[in-house]
Short mmCIF file of C-alpha atoms in Angstrom, two decimals:
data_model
loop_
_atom_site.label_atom_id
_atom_site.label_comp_id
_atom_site.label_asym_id
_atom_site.label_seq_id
_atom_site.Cartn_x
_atom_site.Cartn_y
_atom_site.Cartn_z
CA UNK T 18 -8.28 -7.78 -12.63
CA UNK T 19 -4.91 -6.29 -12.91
CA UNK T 20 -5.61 -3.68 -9.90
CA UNK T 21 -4.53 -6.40 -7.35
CA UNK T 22 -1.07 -7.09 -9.73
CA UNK T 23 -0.23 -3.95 -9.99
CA UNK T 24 -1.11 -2.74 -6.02
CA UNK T 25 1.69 -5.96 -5.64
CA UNK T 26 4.29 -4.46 -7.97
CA UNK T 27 4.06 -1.37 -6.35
CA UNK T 28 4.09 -2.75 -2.98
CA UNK T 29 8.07 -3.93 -3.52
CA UNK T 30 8.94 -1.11 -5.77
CA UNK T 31 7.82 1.44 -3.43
CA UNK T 32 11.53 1.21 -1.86
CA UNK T 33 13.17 3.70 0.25
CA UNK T 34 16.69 1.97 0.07
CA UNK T 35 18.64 5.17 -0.84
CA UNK T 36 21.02 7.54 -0.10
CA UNK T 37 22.95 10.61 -1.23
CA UNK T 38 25.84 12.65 -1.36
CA UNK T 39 27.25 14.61 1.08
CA UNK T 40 26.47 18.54 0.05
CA UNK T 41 30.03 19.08 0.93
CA UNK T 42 30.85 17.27 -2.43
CA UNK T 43 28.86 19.93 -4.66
CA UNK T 44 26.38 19.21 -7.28
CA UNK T 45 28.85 17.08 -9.74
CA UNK T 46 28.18 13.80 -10.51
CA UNK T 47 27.10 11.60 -7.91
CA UNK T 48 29.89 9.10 -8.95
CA UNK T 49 33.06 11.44 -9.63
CA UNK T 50 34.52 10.97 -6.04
CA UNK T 51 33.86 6.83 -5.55
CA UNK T 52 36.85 4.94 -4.47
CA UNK T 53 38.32 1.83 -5.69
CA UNK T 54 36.32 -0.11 -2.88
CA UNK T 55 33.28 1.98 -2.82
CA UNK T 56 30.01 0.42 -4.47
CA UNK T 57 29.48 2.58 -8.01
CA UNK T 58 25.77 2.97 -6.79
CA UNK T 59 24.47 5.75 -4.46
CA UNK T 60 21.90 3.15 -3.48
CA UNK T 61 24.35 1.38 -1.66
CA UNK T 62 26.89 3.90 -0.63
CA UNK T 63 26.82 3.02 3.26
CA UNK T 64 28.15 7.07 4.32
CA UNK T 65 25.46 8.24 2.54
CA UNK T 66 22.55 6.49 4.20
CA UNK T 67 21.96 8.13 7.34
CA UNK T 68 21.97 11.80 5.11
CA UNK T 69 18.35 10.61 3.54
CA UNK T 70 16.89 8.80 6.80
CA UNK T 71 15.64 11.99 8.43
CA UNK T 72 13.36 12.59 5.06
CA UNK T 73 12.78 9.53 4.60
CA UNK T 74 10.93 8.61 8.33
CA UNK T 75 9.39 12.16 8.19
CA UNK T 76 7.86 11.27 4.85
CA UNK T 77 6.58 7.70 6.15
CA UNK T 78 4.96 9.26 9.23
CA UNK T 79 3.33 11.92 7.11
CA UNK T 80 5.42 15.09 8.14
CA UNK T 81 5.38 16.09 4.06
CA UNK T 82 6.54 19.19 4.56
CA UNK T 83 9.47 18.39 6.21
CA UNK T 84 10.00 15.44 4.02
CA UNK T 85 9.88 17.41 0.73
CA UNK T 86 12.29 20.62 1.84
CA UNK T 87 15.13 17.61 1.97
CA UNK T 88 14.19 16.42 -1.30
CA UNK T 89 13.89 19.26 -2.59
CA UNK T 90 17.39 20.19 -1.80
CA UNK T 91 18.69 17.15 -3.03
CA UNK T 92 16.92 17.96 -6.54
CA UNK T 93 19.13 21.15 -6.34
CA UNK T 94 22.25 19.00 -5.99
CA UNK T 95 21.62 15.86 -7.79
CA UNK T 96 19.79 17.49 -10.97
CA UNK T 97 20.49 14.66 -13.38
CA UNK T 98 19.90 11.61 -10.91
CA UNK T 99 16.52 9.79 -10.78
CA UNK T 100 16.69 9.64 -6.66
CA UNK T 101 15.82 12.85 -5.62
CA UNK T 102 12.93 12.65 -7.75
CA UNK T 103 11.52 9.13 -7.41
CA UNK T 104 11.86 10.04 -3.38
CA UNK T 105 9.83 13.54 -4.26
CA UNK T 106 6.92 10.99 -5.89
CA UNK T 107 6.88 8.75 -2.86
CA UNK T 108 5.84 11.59 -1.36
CA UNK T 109 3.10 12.28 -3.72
CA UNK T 110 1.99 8.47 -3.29
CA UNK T 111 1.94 8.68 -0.05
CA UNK T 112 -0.27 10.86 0.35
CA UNK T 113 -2.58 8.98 -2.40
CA UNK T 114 -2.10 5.73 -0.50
CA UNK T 115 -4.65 6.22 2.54
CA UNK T 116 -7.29 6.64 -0.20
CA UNK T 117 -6.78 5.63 -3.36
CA UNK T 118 -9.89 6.80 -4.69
CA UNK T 119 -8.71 10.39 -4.47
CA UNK T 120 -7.82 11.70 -7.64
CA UNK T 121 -6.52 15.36 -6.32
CA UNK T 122 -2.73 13.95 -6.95
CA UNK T 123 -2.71 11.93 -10.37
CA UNK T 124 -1.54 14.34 -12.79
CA UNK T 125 1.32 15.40 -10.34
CA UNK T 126 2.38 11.46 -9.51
CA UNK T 127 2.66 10.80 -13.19
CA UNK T 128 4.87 13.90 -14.30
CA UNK T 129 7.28 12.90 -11.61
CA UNK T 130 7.45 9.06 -12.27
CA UNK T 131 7.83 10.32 -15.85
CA UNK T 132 10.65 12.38 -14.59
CA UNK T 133 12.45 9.40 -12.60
CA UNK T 134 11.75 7.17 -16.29
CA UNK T 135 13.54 9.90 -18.10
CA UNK T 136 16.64 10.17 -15.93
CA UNK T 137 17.22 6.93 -15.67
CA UNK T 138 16.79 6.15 -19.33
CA UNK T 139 19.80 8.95 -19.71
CA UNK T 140 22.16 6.63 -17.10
CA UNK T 141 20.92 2.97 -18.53
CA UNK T 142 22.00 4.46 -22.36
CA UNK T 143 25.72 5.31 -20.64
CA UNK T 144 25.42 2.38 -18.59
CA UNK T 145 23.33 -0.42 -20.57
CA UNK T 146 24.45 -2.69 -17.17
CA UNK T 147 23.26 0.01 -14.31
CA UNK T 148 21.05 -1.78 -12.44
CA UNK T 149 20.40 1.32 -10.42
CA UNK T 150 19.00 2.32 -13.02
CA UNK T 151 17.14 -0.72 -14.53
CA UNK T 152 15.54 -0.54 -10.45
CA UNK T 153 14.55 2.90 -10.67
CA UNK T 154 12.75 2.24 -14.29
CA UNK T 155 11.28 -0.52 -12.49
CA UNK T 156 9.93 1.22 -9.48
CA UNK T 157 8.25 4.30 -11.94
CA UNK T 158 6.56 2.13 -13.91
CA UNK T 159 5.31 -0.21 -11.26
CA UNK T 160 3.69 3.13 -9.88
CA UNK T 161 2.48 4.52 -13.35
CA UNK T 162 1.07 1.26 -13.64
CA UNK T 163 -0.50 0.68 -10.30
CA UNK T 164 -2.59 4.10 -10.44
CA UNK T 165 -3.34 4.18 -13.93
CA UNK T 166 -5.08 0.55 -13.37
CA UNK T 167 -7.14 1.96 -10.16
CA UNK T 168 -7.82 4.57 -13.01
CA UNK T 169 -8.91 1.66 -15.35
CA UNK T 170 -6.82 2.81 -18.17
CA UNK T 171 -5.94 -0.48 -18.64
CA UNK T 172 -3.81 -0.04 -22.33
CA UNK T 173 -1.71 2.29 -20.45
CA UNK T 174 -1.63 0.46 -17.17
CA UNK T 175 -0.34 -2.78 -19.13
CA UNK T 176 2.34 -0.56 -21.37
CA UNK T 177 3.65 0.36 -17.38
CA UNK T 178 3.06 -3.32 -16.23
CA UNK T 179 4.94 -5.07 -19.02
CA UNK T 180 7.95 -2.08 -18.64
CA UNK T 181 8.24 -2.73 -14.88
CA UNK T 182 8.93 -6.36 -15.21
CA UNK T 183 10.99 -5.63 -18.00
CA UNK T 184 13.12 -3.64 -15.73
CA UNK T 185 12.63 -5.55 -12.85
CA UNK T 186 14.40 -8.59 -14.29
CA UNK T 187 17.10 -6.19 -15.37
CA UNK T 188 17.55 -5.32 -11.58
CA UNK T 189 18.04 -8.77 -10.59
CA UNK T 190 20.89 -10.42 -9.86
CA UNK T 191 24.53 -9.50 -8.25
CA UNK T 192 24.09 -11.59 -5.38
CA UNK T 193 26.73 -9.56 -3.28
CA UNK T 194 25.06 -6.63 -3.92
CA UNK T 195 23.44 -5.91 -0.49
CA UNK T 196 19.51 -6.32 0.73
CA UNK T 197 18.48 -2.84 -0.68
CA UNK T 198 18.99 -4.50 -4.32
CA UNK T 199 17.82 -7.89 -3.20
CA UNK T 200 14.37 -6.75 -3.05
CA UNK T 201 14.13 -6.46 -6.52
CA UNK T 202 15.14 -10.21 -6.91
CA UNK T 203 12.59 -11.27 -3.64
CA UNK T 204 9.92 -9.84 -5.75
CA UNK T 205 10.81 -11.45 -9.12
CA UNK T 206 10.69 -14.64 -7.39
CA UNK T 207 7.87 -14.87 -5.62
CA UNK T 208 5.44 -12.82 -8.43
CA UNK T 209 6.97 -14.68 -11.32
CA UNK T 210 4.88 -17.45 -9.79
CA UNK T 211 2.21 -16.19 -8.06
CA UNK T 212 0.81 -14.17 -11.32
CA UNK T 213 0.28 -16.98 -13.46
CA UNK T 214 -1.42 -18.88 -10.80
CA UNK T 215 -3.55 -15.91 -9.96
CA UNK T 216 -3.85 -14.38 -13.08
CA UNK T 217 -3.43 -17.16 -16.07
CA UNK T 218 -4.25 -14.04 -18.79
CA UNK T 219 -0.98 -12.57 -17.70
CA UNK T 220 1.09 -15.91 -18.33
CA UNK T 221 2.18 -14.59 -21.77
CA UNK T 222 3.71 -11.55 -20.01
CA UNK T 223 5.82 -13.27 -17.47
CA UNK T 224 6.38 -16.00 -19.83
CA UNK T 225 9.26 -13.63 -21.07
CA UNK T 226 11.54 -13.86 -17.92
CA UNK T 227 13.08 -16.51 -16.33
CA UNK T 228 11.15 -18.82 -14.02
CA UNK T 229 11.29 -17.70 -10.35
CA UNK T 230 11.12 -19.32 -6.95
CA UNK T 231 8.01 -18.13 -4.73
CA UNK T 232 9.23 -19.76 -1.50
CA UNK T 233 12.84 -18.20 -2.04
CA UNK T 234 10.89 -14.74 -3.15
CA UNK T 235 9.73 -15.18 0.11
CA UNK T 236 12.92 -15.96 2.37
CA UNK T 237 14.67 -13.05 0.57
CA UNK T 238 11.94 -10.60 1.39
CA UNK T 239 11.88 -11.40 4.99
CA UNK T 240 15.77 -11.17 4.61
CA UNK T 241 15.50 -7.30 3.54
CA UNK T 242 13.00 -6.57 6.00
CA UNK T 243 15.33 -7.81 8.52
CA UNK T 244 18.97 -6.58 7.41
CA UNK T 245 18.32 -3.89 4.54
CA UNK T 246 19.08 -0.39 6.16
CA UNK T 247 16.42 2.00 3.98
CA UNK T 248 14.54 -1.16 1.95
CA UNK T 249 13.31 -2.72 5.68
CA UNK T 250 10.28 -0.50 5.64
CA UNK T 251 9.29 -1.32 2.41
CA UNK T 252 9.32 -5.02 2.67
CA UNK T 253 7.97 -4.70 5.96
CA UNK T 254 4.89 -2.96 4.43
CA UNK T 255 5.39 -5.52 1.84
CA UNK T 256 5.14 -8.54 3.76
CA UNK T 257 2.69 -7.59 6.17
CA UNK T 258 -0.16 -7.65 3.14
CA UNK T 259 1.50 -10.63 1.94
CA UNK T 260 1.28 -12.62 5.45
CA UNK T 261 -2.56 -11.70 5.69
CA UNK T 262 -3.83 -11.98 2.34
CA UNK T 263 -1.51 -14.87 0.62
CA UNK T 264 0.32 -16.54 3.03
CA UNK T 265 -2.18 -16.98 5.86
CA UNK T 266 -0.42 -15.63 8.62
CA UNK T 267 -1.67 -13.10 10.40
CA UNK T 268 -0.19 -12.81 13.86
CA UNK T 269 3.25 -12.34 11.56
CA UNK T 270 1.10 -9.60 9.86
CA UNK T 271 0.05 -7.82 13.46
CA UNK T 272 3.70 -8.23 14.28
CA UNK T 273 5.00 -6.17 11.75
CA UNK T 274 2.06 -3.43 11.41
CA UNK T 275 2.19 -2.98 15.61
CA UNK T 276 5.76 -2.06 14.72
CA UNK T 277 5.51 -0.16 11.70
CA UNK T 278 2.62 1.84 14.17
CA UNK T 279 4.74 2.31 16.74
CA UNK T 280 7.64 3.76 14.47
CA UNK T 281 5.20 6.33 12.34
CA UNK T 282 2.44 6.54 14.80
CA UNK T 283 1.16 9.45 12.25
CA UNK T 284 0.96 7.11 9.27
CA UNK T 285 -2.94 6.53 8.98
CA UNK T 286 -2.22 3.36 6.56
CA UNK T 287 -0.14 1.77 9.24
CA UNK T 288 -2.72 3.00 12.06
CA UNK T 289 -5.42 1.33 10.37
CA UNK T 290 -3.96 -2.00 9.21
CA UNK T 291 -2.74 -2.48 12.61
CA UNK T 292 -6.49 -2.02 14.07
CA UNK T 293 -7.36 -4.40 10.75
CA UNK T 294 -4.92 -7.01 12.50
CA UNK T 295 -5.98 -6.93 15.78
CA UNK T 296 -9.27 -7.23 14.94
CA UNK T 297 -8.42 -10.32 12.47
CA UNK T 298 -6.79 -12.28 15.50
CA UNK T 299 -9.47 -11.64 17.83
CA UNK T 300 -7.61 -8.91 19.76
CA UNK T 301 -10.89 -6.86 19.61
CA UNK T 302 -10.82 -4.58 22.65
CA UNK T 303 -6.87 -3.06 21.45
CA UNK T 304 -8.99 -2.88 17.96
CA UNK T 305 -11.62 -1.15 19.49
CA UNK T 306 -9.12 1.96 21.47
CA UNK T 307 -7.25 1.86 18.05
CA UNK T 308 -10.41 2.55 15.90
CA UNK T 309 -11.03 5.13 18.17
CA UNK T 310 -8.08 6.62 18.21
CA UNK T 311 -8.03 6.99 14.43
CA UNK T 312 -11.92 7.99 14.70
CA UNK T 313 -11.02 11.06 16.80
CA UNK T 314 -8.18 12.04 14.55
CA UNK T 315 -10.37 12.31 11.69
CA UNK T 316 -12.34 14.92 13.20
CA UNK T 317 -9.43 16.68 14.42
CA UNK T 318 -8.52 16.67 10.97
CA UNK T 319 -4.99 14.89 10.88
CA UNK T 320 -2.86 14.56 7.56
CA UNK T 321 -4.41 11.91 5.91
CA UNK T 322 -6.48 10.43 8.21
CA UNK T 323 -10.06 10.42 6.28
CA UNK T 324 -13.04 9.01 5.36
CA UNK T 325 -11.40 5.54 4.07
CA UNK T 326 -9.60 4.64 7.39
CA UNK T 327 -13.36 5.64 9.24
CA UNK T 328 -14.92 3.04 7.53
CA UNK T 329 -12.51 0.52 8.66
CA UNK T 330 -12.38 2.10 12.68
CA UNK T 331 -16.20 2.71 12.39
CA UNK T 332 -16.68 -1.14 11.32
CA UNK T 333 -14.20 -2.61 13.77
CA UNK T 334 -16.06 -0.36 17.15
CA UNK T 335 -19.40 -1.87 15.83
CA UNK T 336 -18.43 -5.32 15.71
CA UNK T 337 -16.73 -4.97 19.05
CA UNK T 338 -20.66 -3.45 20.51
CA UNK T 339 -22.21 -5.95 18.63
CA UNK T 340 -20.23 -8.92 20.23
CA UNK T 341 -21.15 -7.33 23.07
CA UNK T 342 -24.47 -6.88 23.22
CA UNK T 343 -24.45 -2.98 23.38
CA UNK T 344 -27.33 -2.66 20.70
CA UNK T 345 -27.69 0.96 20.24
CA UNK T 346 -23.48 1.61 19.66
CA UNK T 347 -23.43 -1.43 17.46
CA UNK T 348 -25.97 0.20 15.32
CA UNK T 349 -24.66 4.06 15.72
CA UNK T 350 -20.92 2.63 14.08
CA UNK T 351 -22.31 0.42 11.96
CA UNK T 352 -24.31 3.78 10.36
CA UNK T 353 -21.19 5.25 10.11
CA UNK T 354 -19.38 3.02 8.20
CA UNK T 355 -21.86 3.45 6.03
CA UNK T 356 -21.86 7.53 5.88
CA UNK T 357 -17.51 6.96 5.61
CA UNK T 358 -18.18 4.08 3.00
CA UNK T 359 -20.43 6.63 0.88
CA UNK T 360 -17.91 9.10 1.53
CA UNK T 361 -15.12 7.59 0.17
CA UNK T 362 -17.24 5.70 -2.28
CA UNK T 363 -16.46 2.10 -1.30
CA UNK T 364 -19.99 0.68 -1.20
CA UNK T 365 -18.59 -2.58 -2.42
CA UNK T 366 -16.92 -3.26 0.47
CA UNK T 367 -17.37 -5.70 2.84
CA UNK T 368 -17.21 -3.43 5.52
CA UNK T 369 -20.53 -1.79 3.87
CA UNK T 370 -22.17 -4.44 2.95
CA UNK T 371 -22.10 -6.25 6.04
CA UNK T 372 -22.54 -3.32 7.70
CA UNK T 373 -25.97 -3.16 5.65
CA UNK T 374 -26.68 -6.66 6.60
CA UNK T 375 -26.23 -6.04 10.67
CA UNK T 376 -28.69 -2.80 9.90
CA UNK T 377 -31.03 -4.82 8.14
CA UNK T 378 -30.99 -7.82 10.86
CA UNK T 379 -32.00 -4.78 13.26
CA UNK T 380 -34.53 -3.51 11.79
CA UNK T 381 -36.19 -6.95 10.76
CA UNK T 382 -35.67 -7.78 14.77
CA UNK T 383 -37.38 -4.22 15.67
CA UNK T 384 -40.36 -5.01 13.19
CA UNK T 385 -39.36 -3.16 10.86
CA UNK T 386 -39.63 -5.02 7.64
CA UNK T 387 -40.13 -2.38 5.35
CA UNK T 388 -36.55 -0.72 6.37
CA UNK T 389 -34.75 -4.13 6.42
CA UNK T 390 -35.63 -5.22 3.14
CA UNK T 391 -34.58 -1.53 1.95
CA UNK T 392 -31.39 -2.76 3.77
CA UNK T 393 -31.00 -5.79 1.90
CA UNK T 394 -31.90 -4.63 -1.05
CA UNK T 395 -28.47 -2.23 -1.00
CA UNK T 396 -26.51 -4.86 -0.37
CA UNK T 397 -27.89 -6.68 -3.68
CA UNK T 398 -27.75 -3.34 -5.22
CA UNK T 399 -23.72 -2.81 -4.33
CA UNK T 400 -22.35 -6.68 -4.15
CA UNK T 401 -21.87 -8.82 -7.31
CA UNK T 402 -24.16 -11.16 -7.40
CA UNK T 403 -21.25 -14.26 -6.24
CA UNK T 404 -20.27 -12.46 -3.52
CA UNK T 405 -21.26 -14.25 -0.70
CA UNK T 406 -23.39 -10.91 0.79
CA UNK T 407 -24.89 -10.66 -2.02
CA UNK T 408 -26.08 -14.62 -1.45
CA UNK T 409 -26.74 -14.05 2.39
CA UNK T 410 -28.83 -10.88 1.79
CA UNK T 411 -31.09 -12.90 -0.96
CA UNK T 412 -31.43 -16.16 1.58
CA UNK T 413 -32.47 -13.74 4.05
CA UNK T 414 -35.01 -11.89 1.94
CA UNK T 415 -36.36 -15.27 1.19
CA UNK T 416 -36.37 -16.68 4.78
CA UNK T 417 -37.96 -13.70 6.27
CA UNK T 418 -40.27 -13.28 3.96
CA UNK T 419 -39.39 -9.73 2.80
#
């Protein structure tokens, strides 16, 4: 239950609004040389912005290596400052994010989110009113929290949870603070709602913070994603799942992932949600040479392309065959989302199970009764039992007679 929560949390706390230093400067403190009109956070320091965006699109369009030499360097000159090392993390989630399933990373994600906690607990206890800081705490444990509840270790994931918010609402505020910060108070709005509506266990928890306003959440996300320099990407990733799963919008959804493709066209995430929105508005054909596309970059083996985006591009090419009418391709993708969905271990998905049911209509319409019920019989196997493939593979057992 508290996946989805904490896959939201991470969602807005995932931000790339930073910047550094010039290396000119040396490695003193980050704030020795501000100005009377200068802001006192680096987030916000304007001259410093462009010096991080090179790393920062090479990390989103999964050029790592390049990515991580810049941060890496910035460790070297900002050794007590939480940036350098939150940014060296996104990196690390990143490359957990196409499939979350994949465990390889965990123990390296959660030594460097500790490592952001613990420098930023050093600058909050000089600076109990550094919301920098309070953001950074924020965006750590909204991480810790949203892997360690994929992970099911749900004490921890709720020690993380309840810290987040805790910092979260200590981010908020400062209204002339610019739209890097303001994502912190978009999200407190609109989740401060939305998770005791969704959630009503959780009420207790944000019970402890101020009420918030979901429509104004809202209004100030699409604000950031529209006039934030480094945040924009963020809330753009941000709002897209929001549109399509909350809001009920998805051509505002395809929108933003056709743009976020276009600007990392190496980003497998982006690649795949934006074949996941064309198919959702009926755009099937551009889903079809996008499914493809990410189909034949699996087998040439791209960074992070893998078995979790096949299922999806495997799934969308067989519902483009089936509608149609090109029986035997329908059937060859609609095997291979299965092989990708056993691959990544996702047979709960809908994308497998109604893959199993299209399978299992086949082989009832080829006579094949015995191989159809073994079809339907997975799909009661792998679905709950009120999921409704779970109730469509049972009425067709019983209609059929199989």
């Amino acid at each position: 239950m508290l996946i989805f929560f904490f896959w939201l949390l991470q969602g807005g706390m995932a931000s790339d609004s930073f910047a550094f230093q010039s290396a000119e400067q040396g490695a003193n403190s980050p704030l020795d040389k501000i100005g009377e009109n200068e802001s006192p956070y680096l987030l916000l320091d304007k001259g410093l912005q462009f010096r991080i965006t090179e790393n920062v699109n090479a990390l989103y369009n999964f050029e790592f290596e390049k990515a991580e030499r810049g941060f890496k360097v910035m460790q070297y000159q900002y050794p007590d400052h939480p940036l350098p090392y939150f940014l060296m993390g996104l990196s690390t989630w990143w490359k957990i994010a196409p499939d979350v399933e994949n465990k390889r990373y965990d123990d390296l994600f959660i030594k460097q989110m500790d490592v952001v906690i613990e420098k930023a607990k050093k600058m909050l206890d000089k600076d109990p009113g550094n919301k920098e800081a309070a953001f950074f705490l924020a965006g750590a444990y909204g991480f810790q929290g949203r892997l360690l509840s994929e992970r099911k270790s749900w004490t921890k994931a709720t020690f993380a949870g309840k810290n987040a918010l805790k910092y979260l609402n200590m981010s908020k505020g400062e209204e002339e603070l610019n739209p890097e910060l303001l994502l912190g108070d978009a999200l407190f709005n609109y989740f401060s709602v939305w998770i005791p509506e969704n959630y009503p266990i959780l009420k207790p928890v944000v019970a402890l913070f101020p009420k918030g306003d979901k429509a104004l959440g809202l209004k100030q996300l699409e604000d950031v994603a529209q006039n934030a320099f480094y945040a924009r990407v963020e809330a753009q990733y941000f709002l897209f799942r929001l549109y399509a799963s909350e809001e009920k919008q998805p051509y505002k959804a395809l929108a933003i992932t056709e743009y976020l493709h276009t600007k990392f066209p190496n980003n497998p995430y982006f690649h795949r949600s934006y074949a996941r929105h064309l198919y959702t508005v009926g755009r099937i054909t551009e889903s079809k040479e996008q499914s493809e596309e990410i189909l034949r970059r699996i087998d040439e083996k791209w960074t992070g392309y893998e078995a979790n985006s096949g299922r999806y591009a495997a799934f969308y090419l067989a519902q483009y065959y089936d509608r149609v009418n090109d029986r035997a391709n329908a059937k060859k993708y609609y095997l291979q989302t299965l092989s990708y969905g056993e691959e990544s271990e996702s047979q709960e998905s809908g994308y497998y199970l109604y893959s199993l049911i299209a399978l299992g209509k086949m082989a009832n319409e080829d006579k094949n009764k015995a191989q159809a019920k073994e079809y339907f019989n997975k799909v009661k196997k792998y679905a709950k039992r009120k999921h409704p493939a779970h109730k469509e593979a049972r009425d067709y057992i019983k209609k059929n007679k199989l």
